[in-house]
Structure formats: C-alpha cells, structure tokens
C-alpha cells in the first residue's frame, strides 16, 4: 500500500484566520449595549460559515445561553456543544414530521403561523408536557411569522390556541434597522407592542444586531444579534463598534509583466493602458470570492490599494501591482484579502452585496486557523 505524504502548511494556497477573542469581545460589547435581560446569538449556517463547533463554546463561556439556528438539523449539530447549559431555538419553526424531534430533544420552535401553533399545542397536550415555543409576529418582513389577520385570530382564540405549551416569548424581525433614517423600524416596534398588549404576557424580543444600537426602547426581554458578532458593522453610517473577526490571506501564484494593450482574464474584460505588473492569487469563486468582484474589488498590500483586474475565475484572481512601492511581492508570498483594514463590509460593497453573503460564501479549501488574539 502506498502511503501519501500529509499536506503541510506550505502547500496551502490560502489561510482563513478566525479571531475567537474578537468574537468574545463582540459579544461583550453587545451585552453591555443591550439593557434587556437576555442577549442570545444567531449561529445559523455554521455560525455564518465560521465554524459553530468552535465558536458556540466561546459564546457559551461568555454567558450566552440562547442560540438561534434556521433549521432543525442545525440544532442537532449544537447538542454536544451545549451540555450543561444552553437552549436552541429554530427560526424556521416546526414542520410536519419534525414534531417529535423538538419535543424529545427540548428544542424550541419559533412558530410562524396558526397551523404551527395549533400543532404544537396539540402535541404538548398529547405528551402532557408544556414545552416552550416562541411566537413570531410578522410586522413587515412578509417572509415568516403571523400575518395581521393571523394575529387577530390569535387574539380572539388565544385561550385555546396557546393552551398546552409554555410561551417562551413573542418576537419579530426588523426590516431595515441598519438604515438609521428609515422610519419602518419604529413603525414595526409600535405595531409589535400594539399586538403584544392584546396577547397573554410573555418575554418579548425585537432587536437584531442593528436594532440594539438604534433605540433603547427596543431593548425588551431578549435579543438575537447575528452579523455584529462576526465583525459586521451594525451601524453602517458610523464607525464600526465591533471588532474584526476574520483575516484571509492568499498565496501569490505568479507575478508577470504585460505590455500596454494586453488583456487579462476570461473575456479580456480588462486591458492594460501601460506596461503593467500583474499578480495572480490563489483564491476564486470556488472559494466564495464572488465573481461580481471582477474589475471592482481591491486589496491592501503594505498599506497601498491594489485593484483587481480581469474577471474572478474559479481558482484565481488577478491584481495590478504596478504602482506597489518598495520591494514587490513574489510567488509564494501570502497577501491579505480580508483583515481589519479591508473588512467583509468593504469587500461586500465592492461586490454589490452584503457582509453576510461574503462570510457565508467563504469556502472550505482554506486552511482554517482559530486564534485567541
């Protein structure tokens, strides 16, 4: 039998560093800013692609005891991480066929319509167990949650519909809390409180990451920040109060000089206007580096902006380093694509998207390194 040699660090083409100390500090910042009782954490999509198995214990150590995921299978992945304390809530709710999983594993569903509420009530009565559930009141997202008509029905019939289970709380989802001047956030809050006053009392949750920073009136019994934990700016119009969490370094594959009028990359979408020096880096759209960054993105090398030229391909990007001062980079060097100077929000802006997509798109070909500082 032939034994293949292990791939060493030198063979890696890119390295994604995830700063666990920054994650912990971001949770501390949120808990200090939030005046409500419970600050949860949204860790869906594998903690936004950064590794829930490593990050959830960090948040738990900081005192987080309420974790939100999107799907039931994501909840199952957290079971071994939360022994000894911690509850899991599933934002997609309890779908037909999944009821026993929620009851038997003490997972909290977020009930999104009257049919889910009725099924959950019946199930709790059948099991003779008042298991908890959140109730999602849709105040404007028009995605999940009880519609205004559903809420009216719930108000009229809550004694029967809500019988049999523990009300973990009422929640809603702000539509545009990241937009400081958008009046819809206050409108949603007012509607949420109007509905709440007509229902049996239970804990209330209004805030996502951005809403925490908008108005202390929004600080009710619990909140569920997400993107701010990973360094995304919850207040885009001001300096980011959160610490940067991710650093992405890519290896230089080749440096070459081209003449004026030569094109670079697929489709020849970029043409050199002068004799230029082009570096090819080992990251592409297979690694989550979005194709929309073609001819739009930039990076910082030694403090100097370097533009992307040509199209992002599956395994590579090309950058123009002609004006890079001092000693140039060479094949084998590692250069930063993401750090505290070029953040996920910066890259997202160039790509025409949001930081959420950048984080959750980061692929699995990177060498992943978790650091404590």
GROMACS .gro file of C-alpha atoms in nm:
model
  373
    1UNK     CA    1   0.000   0.000   0.000
    2UNK     CA    2   0.133   0.342  -0.098
    3UNK     CA    3   0.119   0.598   0.181
    4UNK     CA    4   0.080   0.952   0.053
    5UNK     CA    5   0.261   1.226   0.243
    6UNK     CA    6   0.049   1.463   0.450
    7UNK     CA    7  -0.013   1.805   0.303
    8UNK     CA    8   0.190   2.054   0.500
    9UNK     CA    9   0.116   2.419   0.569
   10UNK     CA   10   0.345   2.522   0.284
   11UNK     CA   11   0.111   2.351   0.036
   12UNK     CA   12  -0.191   2.557   0.141
   13UNK     CA   13  -0.294   2.826  -0.106
   14UNK     CA   14  -0.494   3.041   0.135
   15UNK     CA   15  -0.545   3.075   0.508
   16UNK     CA   16  -0.858   3.192   0.689
   17UNK     CA   17  -0.791   3.312   1.042
   18UNK     CA   18  -1.083   3.345   1.283
   19UNK     CA   19  -1.016   3.550   1.596
   20UNK     CA   20  -1.205   3.391   1.885
   21UNK     CA   21  -1.103   3.670   2.123
   22UNK     CA   22  -1.270   3.919   1.887
   23UNK     CA   23  -1.588   3.707   1.887
   24UNK     CA   24  -1.589   3.707   2.267
   25UNK     CA   25  -1.523   4.082   2.279
   26UNK     CA   26  -1.805   4.147   2.031
   27UNK     CA   27  -2.049   3.952   2.248
   28UNK     CA   28  -1.935   4.154   2.549
   29UNK     CA   29  -1.989   4.478   2.355
   30UNK     CA   30  -2.342   4.371   2.267
   31UNK     CA   31  -2.432   4.266   2.620
   32UNK     CA   32  -2.303   4.598   2.757
   33UNK     CA   33  -2.502   4.794   2.500
   34UNK     CA   34  -2.820   4.587   2.543
   35UNK     CA   35  -3.018   4.676   2.854
   36UNK     CA   36  -3.263   4.385   2.827
   37UNK     CA   37  -3.245   4.060   3.017
   38UNK     CA   38  -3.110   3.806   2.767
   39UNK     CA   39  -2.867   3.851   2.480
   40UNK     CA   40  -2.884   3.547   2.257
   41UNK     CA   41  -2.677   3.470   1.948
   42UNK     CA   42  -2.772   3.372   1.594
   43UNK     CA   43  -2.536   3.091   1.490
   44UNK     CA   44  -2.722   2.958   1.187
   45UNK     CA   45  -2.537   2.848   0.872
   46UNK     CA   46  -2.248   2.710   1.079
   47UNK     CA   47  -2.208   3.040   1.265
   48UNK     CA   48  -2.221   3.232   0.935
   49UNK     CA   49  -1.965   2.994   0.788
   50UNK     CA   50  -1.704   3.044   1.059
   51UNK     CA   51  -1.748   2.714   1.243
   52UNK     CA   52  -2.021   2.672   1.504
   53UNK     CA   53  -1.839   2.380   1.668
   54UNK     CA   54  -1.557   2.616   1.769
   55UNK     CA   55  -1.748   2.943   1.814
   56UNK     CA   56  -2.053   2.831   2.014
   57UNK     CA   57  -1.838   2.720   2.313
   58UNK     CA   58  -1.670   3.064   2.306
   59UNK     CA   59  -2.008   3.237   2.328
   60UNK     CA   60  -2.126   2.996   2.595
   61UNK     CA   61  -1.817   3.076   2.802
   62UNK     CA   62  -1.914   3.445   2.779
   63UNK     CA   63  -2.254   3.365   2.928
   64UNK     CA   64  -2.470   3.319   2.618
   65UNK     CA   65  -2.746   3.066   2.686
   66UNK     CA   66  -2.986   3.118   2.394
   67UNK     CA   67  -2.877   3.018   2.044
   68UNK     CA   68  -3.082   3.066   1.727
   69UNK     CA   69  -3.044   2.850   1.417
   70UNK     CA   70  -3.251   2.833   1.100
   71UNK     CA   71  -3.309   2.459   1.058
   72UNK     CA   72  -3.370   2.161   1.282
   73UNK     CA   73  -3.060   1.977   1.160
   74UNK     CA   74  -2.851   2.278   1.267
   75UNK     CA   75  -2.997   2.240   1.615
   76UNK     CA   76  -2.885   1.877   1.627
   77UNK     CA   77  -2.529   1.984   1.547
   78UNK     CA   78  -2.527   2.201   1.861
   79UNK     CA   79  -2.635   1.929   2.106
   80UNK     CA   80  -2.284   1.814   2.204
   81UNK     CA   81  -2.170   2.177   2.240
   82UNK     CA   82  -2.436   2.280   2.491
   83UNK     CA   83  -2.422   2.005   2.751
   84UNK     CA   84  -2.452   2.168   3.089
   85UNK     CA   85  -2.648   2.472   2.975
   86UNK     CA   86  -2.791   2.647   2.672
   87UNK     CA   87  -3.116   2.644   2.476
   88UNK     CA   88  -3.165   2.624   2.100
   89UNK     CA   89  -3.442   2.795   1.902
   90UNK     CA   90  -3.520   2.711   1.537
   91UNK     CA   91  -3.630   3.010   1.331
   92UNK     CA   92  -3.794   2.807   1.052
   93UNK     CA   93  -4.041   2.664   1.301
   94UNK     CA   94  -4.163   2.308   1.344
   95UNK     CA   95  -4.252   2.149   1.010
   96UNK     CA   96  -4.484   1.848   0.973
   97UNK     CA   97  -4.295   1.536   1.067
   98UNK     CA   98  -4.040   1.714   1.285
   99UNK     CA   99  -4.252   1.749   1.599
  100UNK     CA  100  -4.103   1.459   1.795
  101UNK     CA  101  -3.751   1.586   1.732
  102UNK     CA  102  -3.836   1.916   1.900
  103UNK     CA  103  -4.020   1.764   2.195
  104UNK     CA  104  -3.775   1.483   2.268
  105UNK     CA  105  -3.465   1.700   2.237
  106UNK     CA  106  -3.601   2.007   2.417
  107UNK     CA  107  -3.553   2.230   2.113
  108UNK     CA  108  -3.763   2.548   2.097
  109UNK     CA  109  -3.952   2.613   1.772
  110UNK     CA  110  -4.030   2.963   1.650
  111UNK     CA  111  -4.394   2.920   1.546
  112UNK     CA  112  -4.462   3.112   1.225
  113UNK     CA  113  -4.832   3.056   1.153
  114UNK     CA  114  -5.155   2.945   1.318
  115UNK     CA  115  -5.123   2.590   1.186
  116UNK     CA  116  -4.785   2.550   1.356
  117UNK     CA  117  -4.926   2.695   1.677
  118UNK     CA  118  -5.219   2.454   1.673
  119UNK     CA  119  -4.999   2.152   1.600
  120UNK     CA  120  -4.758   2.247   1.877
  121UNK     CA  121  -5.041   2.298   2.126
  122UNK     CA  122  -5.191   1.959   2.041
  123UNK     CA  123  -4.853   1.789   2.062
  124UNK     CA  124  -4.780   1.932   2.405
  125UNK     CA  125  -5.117   1.813   2.529
  126UNK     CA  126  -5.055   1.471   2.379
  127UNK     CA  127  -4.718   1.447   2.555
  128UNK     CA  128  -4.862   1.608   2.868
  129UNK     CA  129  -4.564   1.840   2.859
  130UNK     CA  130  -4.586   2.222   2.836
  131UNK     CA  131  -4.282   2.257   2.608
  132UNK     CA  132  -4.173   2.613   2.523
  133UNK     CA  133  -4.213   2.788   2.187
  134UNK     CA  134  -4.155   3.137   2.053
  135UNK     CA  135  -4.431   3.303   1.851
  136UNK     CA  136  -4.320   3.511   1.553
  137UNK     CA  137  -4.536   3.815   1.477
  138UNK     CA  138  -4.464   3.949   1.128
  139UNK     CA  139  -4.459   4.330   1.148
  140UNK     CA  140  -4.334   4.397   0.797
  141UNK     CA  141  -4.088   4.142   0.662
  142UNK     CA  142  -4.363   3.941   0.486
  143UNK     CA  143  -4.147   3.633   0.496
  144UNK     CA  144  -4.221   3.424   0.805
  145UNK     CA  145  -4.446   3.491   1.101
  146UNK     CA  146  -4.811   3.552   1.178
  147UNK     CA  147  -4.984   3.795   0.941
  148UNK     CA  148  -5.207   4.073   1.080
  149UNK     CA  149  -5.510   3.851   1.011
  150UNK     CA  150  -5.340   3.562   1.194
  151UNK     CA  151  -5.270   3.790   1.490
  152UNK     CA  152  -5.636   3.896   1.505
  153UNK     CA  153  -5.738   3.530   1.509
  154UNK     CA  154  -5.481   3.457   1.778
  155UNK     CA  155  -5.613   3.744   1.991
  156UNK     CA  156  -5.967   3.609   1.959
  157UNK     CA  157  -5.873   3.247   2.027
  158UNK     CA  158  -5.556   3.258   2.235
  159UNK     CA  159  -5.713   3.071   2.526
  160UNK     CA  160  -5.746   2.763   2.304
  161UNK     CA  161  -5.461   2.814   2.054
  162UNK     CA  162  -5.197   2.885   2.318
  163UNK     CA  163  -5.319   2.620   2.559
  164UNK     CA  164  -5.082   2.338   2.643
  165UNK     CA  165  -4.741   2.494   2.584
  166UNK     CA  166  -4.512   2.743   2.752
  167UNK     CA  167  -4.482   3.078   2.577
  168UNK     CA  168  -4.105   3.129   2.554
  169UNK     CA  169  -4.174   3.470   2.405
  170UNK     CA  170  -4.302   3.684   2.118
  171UNK     CA  171  -4.060   3.803   1.856
  172UNK     CA  172  -4.045   3.991   1.529
  173UNK     CA  173  -3.776   4.081   1.275
  174UNK     CA  174  -3.677   4.441   1.190
  175UNK     CA  175  -3.676   4.504   0.816
  176UNK     CA  176  -3.421   4.787   0.792
  177UNK     CA  177  -3.267   4.860   1.131
  178UNK     CA  178  -2.930   4.900   0.958
  179UNK     CA  179  -3.070   5.216   0.791
  180UNK     CA  180  -3.057   5.489   1.055
  181UNK     CA  181  -3.315   5.718   0.896
  182UNK     CA  182  -3.565   5.455   0.784
  183UNK     CA  183  -3.891   5.509   0.978
  184UNK     CA  184  -4.007   5.150   0.928
  185UNK     CA  185  -3.814   5.025   1.234
  186UNK     CA  186  -4.013   5.250   1.470
  187UNK     CA  187  -4.335   5.156   1.288
  188UNK     CA  188  -4.258   4.788   1.331
  189UNK     CA  189  -4.183   4.836   1.700
  190UNK     CA  190  -4.508   5.025   1.758
  191UNK     CA  191  -4.709   4.754   1.578
  192UNK     CA  192  -4.531   4.479   1.772
  193UNK     CA  193  -4.613   4.647   2.103
  194UNK     CA  194  -4.973   4.708   1.996
  195UNK     CA  195  -5.020   4.340   1.923
  196UNK     CA  196  -4.834   4.235   2.238
  197UNK     CA  197  -5.071   4.431   2.460
  198UNK     CA  198  -5.362   4.223   2.326
  199UNK     CA  199  -5.196   3.888   2.398
  200UNK     CA  200  -5.110   3.696   2.717
  201UNK     CA  201  -4.784   3.823   2.870
  202UNK     CA  202  -4.455   3.660   2.773
  203UNK     CA  203  -4.097   3.776   2.710
  204UNK     CA  204  -4.056   4.000   2.405
  205UNK     CA  205  -3.774   4.015   2.150
  206UNK     CA  206  -3.738   4.291   1.891
  207UNK     CA  207  -3.367   4.354   1.837
  208UNK     CA  208  -3.132   4.213   1.581
  209UNK     CA  209  -2.772   4.341   1.565
  210UNK     CA  210  -2.857   4.685   1.427
  211UNK     CA  211  -3.168   4.748   1.635
  212UNK     CA  212  -2.962   4.709   1.953
  213UNK     CA  213  -2.780   5.031   1.860
  214UNK     CA  214  -3.081   5.232   1.741
  215UNK     CA  215  -3.310   5.296   2.037
  216UNK     CA  216  -3.303   5.176   2.398
  217UNK     CA  217  -3.682   5.146   2.385
  218UNK     CA  218  -3.627   4.845   2.160
  219UNK     CA  219  -3.437   4.667   2.441
  220UNK     CA  220  -3.704   4.430   2.565
  221UNK     CA  221  -3.658   4.094   2.739
  222UNK     CA  222  -3.434   3.926   2.480
  223UNK     CA  223  -3.246   4.000   2.159
  224UNK     CA  224  -3.081   3.791   1.886
  225UNK     CA  225  -2.775   3.954   1.728
  226UNK     CA  226  -2.600   3.785   1.439
  227UNK     CA  227  -2.375   3.972   1.197
  228UNK     CA  228  -2.230   4.201   1.465
  229UNK     CA  229  -2.081   3.900   1.643
  230UNK     CA  230  -1.865   3.830   1.339
  231UNK     CA  231  -1.747   4.189   1.294
  232UNK     CA  232  -2.012   4.323   1.055
  233UNK     CA  233  -2.098   4.688   1.113
  234UNK     CA  234  -2.448   4.716   1.268
  235UNK     CA  235  -2.444   5.094   1.215
  236UNK     CA  236  -2.309   5.143   0.859
  237UNK     CA  237  -2.333   5.522   0.878
  238UNK     CA  238  -2.082   5.537   1.166
  239UNK     CA  239  -1.757   5.379   1.274
  240UNK     CA  240  -1.797   5.007   1.337
  241UNK     CA  241  -1.829   4.941   1.714
  242UNK     CA  242  -1.741   4.574   1.662
  243UNK     CA  243  -1.401   4.409   1.629
  244UNK     CA  244  -1.298   4.247   1.302
  245UNK     CA  245  -1.308   3.868   1.335
  246UNK     CA  246  -1.174   3.726   1.007
  247UNK     CA  247  -0.844   3.756   0.826
  248UNK     CA  248  -0.799   3.593   0.485
  249UNK     CA  249  -0.454   3.557   0.332
  250UNK     CA  250  -0.399   3.422  -0.019
  251UNK     CA  251  -0.081   3.291  -0.180
  252UNK     CA  252   0.074   3.463  -0.479
  253UNK     CA  253   0.093   3.209  -0.761
  254UNK     CA  254   0.275   3.418  -1.018
  255UNK     CA  255   0.391   3.771  -1.096
  256UNK     CA  256   0.434   3.877  -1.459
  257UNK     CA  257   0.479   4.188  -1.666
  258UNK     CA  258   0.249   4.263  -1.959
  259UNK     CA  259   0.262   4.526  -2.229
  260UNK     CA  260   0.011   4.800  -2.297
  261UNK     CA  261  -0.298   4.677  -2.486
  262UNK     CA  262  -0.270   4.325  -2.342
  263UNK     CA  263  -0.584   4.189  -2.179
  264UNK     CA  264  -0.619   3.996  -1.856
  265UNK     CA  265  -0.850   3.706  -1.772
  266UNK     CA  266  -1.158   3.550  -1.928
  267UNK     CA  267  -1.329   3.760  -2.191
  268UNK     CA  268  -1.043   4.008  -2.196
  269UNK     CA  269  -1.254   4.237  -1.980
  270UNK     CA  270  -0.953   4.445  -1.864
  271UNK     CA  271  -0.693   4.597  -2.096
  272UNK     CA  272  -0.364   4.738  -1.977
  273UNK     CA  273  -0.320   5.104  -2.067
  274UNK     CA  274   0.053   5.085  -1.996
  275UNK     CA  275   0.322   4.831  -1.926
  276UNK     CA  276   0.190   4.664  -1.609
  277UNK     CA  277   0.284   4.413  -1.344
  278UNK     CA  278   0.012   4.157  -1.268
  279UNK     CA  279  -0.001   3.920  -0.970
  280UNK     CA  280  -0.220   3.608  -0.972
  281UNK     CA  281  -0.357   3.498  -0.632
  282UNK     CA  282  -0.489   3.157  -0.533
  283UNK     CA  283  -0.849   3.247  -0.447
  284UNK     CA  284  -1.151   3.235  -0.677
  285UNK     CA  285  -1.525   3.194  -0.682
  286UNK     CA  286  -1.488   2.828  -0.578
  287UNK     CA  287  -1.359   2.973  -0.252
  288UNK     CA  288  -1.651   3.215  -0.217
  289UNK     CA  289  -1.469   3.511  -0.370
  290UNK     CA  290  -1.762   3.642  -0.569
  291UNK     CA  291  -1.739   3.684  -0.945
  292UNK     CA  292  -1.906   4.025  -0.910
  293UNK     CA  293  -1.572   4.149  -0.773
  294UNK     CA  294  -1.432   4.125  -1.126
  295UNK     CA  295  -1.269   4.460  -1.212
  296UNK     CA  296  -1.431   4.608  -0.898
  297UNK     CA  297  -1.251   4.481  -0.593
  298UNK     CA  298  -0.930   4.598  -0.434
  299UNK     CA  299  -0.693   4.482  -0.167
  300UNK     CA  300  -0.439   4.648   0.059
  301UNK     CA  301  -0.078   4.535   0.033
  302UNK     CA  302   0.164   4.706   0.269
  303UNK     CA  303  -0.095   4.980   0.317
  304UNK     CA  304  -0.137   5.053  -0.054
  305UNK     CA  305  -0.453   4.991  -0.256
  306UNK     CA  306  -0.416   4.735  -0.533
  307UNK     CA  307  -0.707   4.692  -0.779
  308UNK     CA  308  -0.850   4.365  -0.907
  309UNK     CA  309  -0.814   4.346  -1.285
  310UNK     CA  310  -0.993   4.097  -1.507
  311UNK     CA  311  -1.258   3.852  -1.404
  312UNK     CA  312  -1.258   3.646  -1.088
  313UNK     CA  313  -1.219   3.287  -1.205
  314UNK     CA  314  -1.281   2.959  -1.024
  315UNK     CA  315  -0.940   2.936  -0.861
  316UNK     CA  316  -0.770   3.272  -0.909
  317UNK     CA  317  -0.790   3.649  -0.910
  318UNK     CA  318  -0.550   3.891  -1.073
  319UNK     CA  319  -0.440   4.227  -0.931
  320UNK     CA  320  -0.241   4.515  -1.077
  321UNK     CA  321   0.066   4.574  -0.859
  322UNK     CA  322   0.242   4.812  -1.098
  323UNK     CA  323   0.230   5.102  -0.851
  324UNK     CA  324   0.314   4.900  -0.542
  325UNK     CA  325   0.613   5.084  -0.391
  326UNK     CA  326   0.924   4.930  -0.245
  327UNK     CA  327   1.005   4.563  -0.269
  328UNK     CA  328   0.738   4.390  -0.475
  329UNK     CA  329   0.563   4.067  -0.389
  330UNK     CA  330   0.666   3.735  -0.541
  331UNK     CA  331   0.533   3.385  -0.596
  332UNK     CA  332   0.483   3.207  -0.265
  333UNK     CA  333   0.412   3.524  -0.063
  334UNK     CA  334   0.089   3.543   0.136
  335UNK     CA  335  -0.108   3.867   0.099
  336UNK     CA  336  -0.424   3.981   0.283
  337UNK     CA  337  -0.767   3.987   0.118
  338UNK     CA  338  -0.958   4.039   0.445
  339UNK     CA  339  -0.839   4.195   0.769
  340UNK     CA  340  -0.921   4.484   1.000
  341UNK     CA  341  -0.828   4.733   0.723
  342UNK     CA  342  -1.017   4.559   0.441
  343UNK     CA  343  -1.327   4.423   0.614
  344UNK     CA  344  -1.607   4.196   0.498
  345UNK     CA  345  -1.824   4.507   0.463
  346UNK     CA  346  -1.564   4.671   0.238
  347UNK     CA  347  -1.545   4.367   0.013
  348UNK     CA  348  -1.923   4.334   0.012
  349UNK     CA  349  -1.962   4.694  -0.102
  350UNK     CA  350  -1.731   4.633  -0.398
  351UNK     CA  351  -1.917   4.312  -0.483
  352UNK     CA  352  -2.258   4.481  -0.470
  353UNK     CA  353  -2.378   4.265  -0.182
  354UNK     CA  354  -2.372   4.250   0.200
  355UNK     CA  355  -2.121   4.119   0.451
  356UNK     CA  356  -2.349   3.825   0.533
  357UNK     CA  357  -2.300   3.683   0.184
  358UNK     CA  358  -1.924   3.728   0.193
  359UNK     CA  359  -1.893   3.542   0.524
  360UNK     CA  360  -2.129   3.257   0.441
  361UNK     CA  361  -1.973   3.211   0.096
  362UNK     CA  362  -1.619   3.154   0.222
  363UNK     CA  363  -1.529   2.806   0.105
  364UNK     CA  364  -1.360   2.507   0.263
  365UNK     CA  365  -1.035   2.497   0.067
  366UNK     CA  366  -0.879   2.742   0.306
  367UNK     CA  367  -0.654   2.633   0.585
  368UNK     CA  368  -0.857   2.746   0.888
  369UNK     CA  369  -0.675   2.879   1.190
  370UNK     CA  370  -0.853   2.982   1.511
  371UNK     CA  371  -0.660   3.240   1.712
  372UNK     CA  372  -0.700   3.395   2.055
  373UNK     CA  373  -0.585   3.745   1.969
   0.00000   0.00000   0.00000
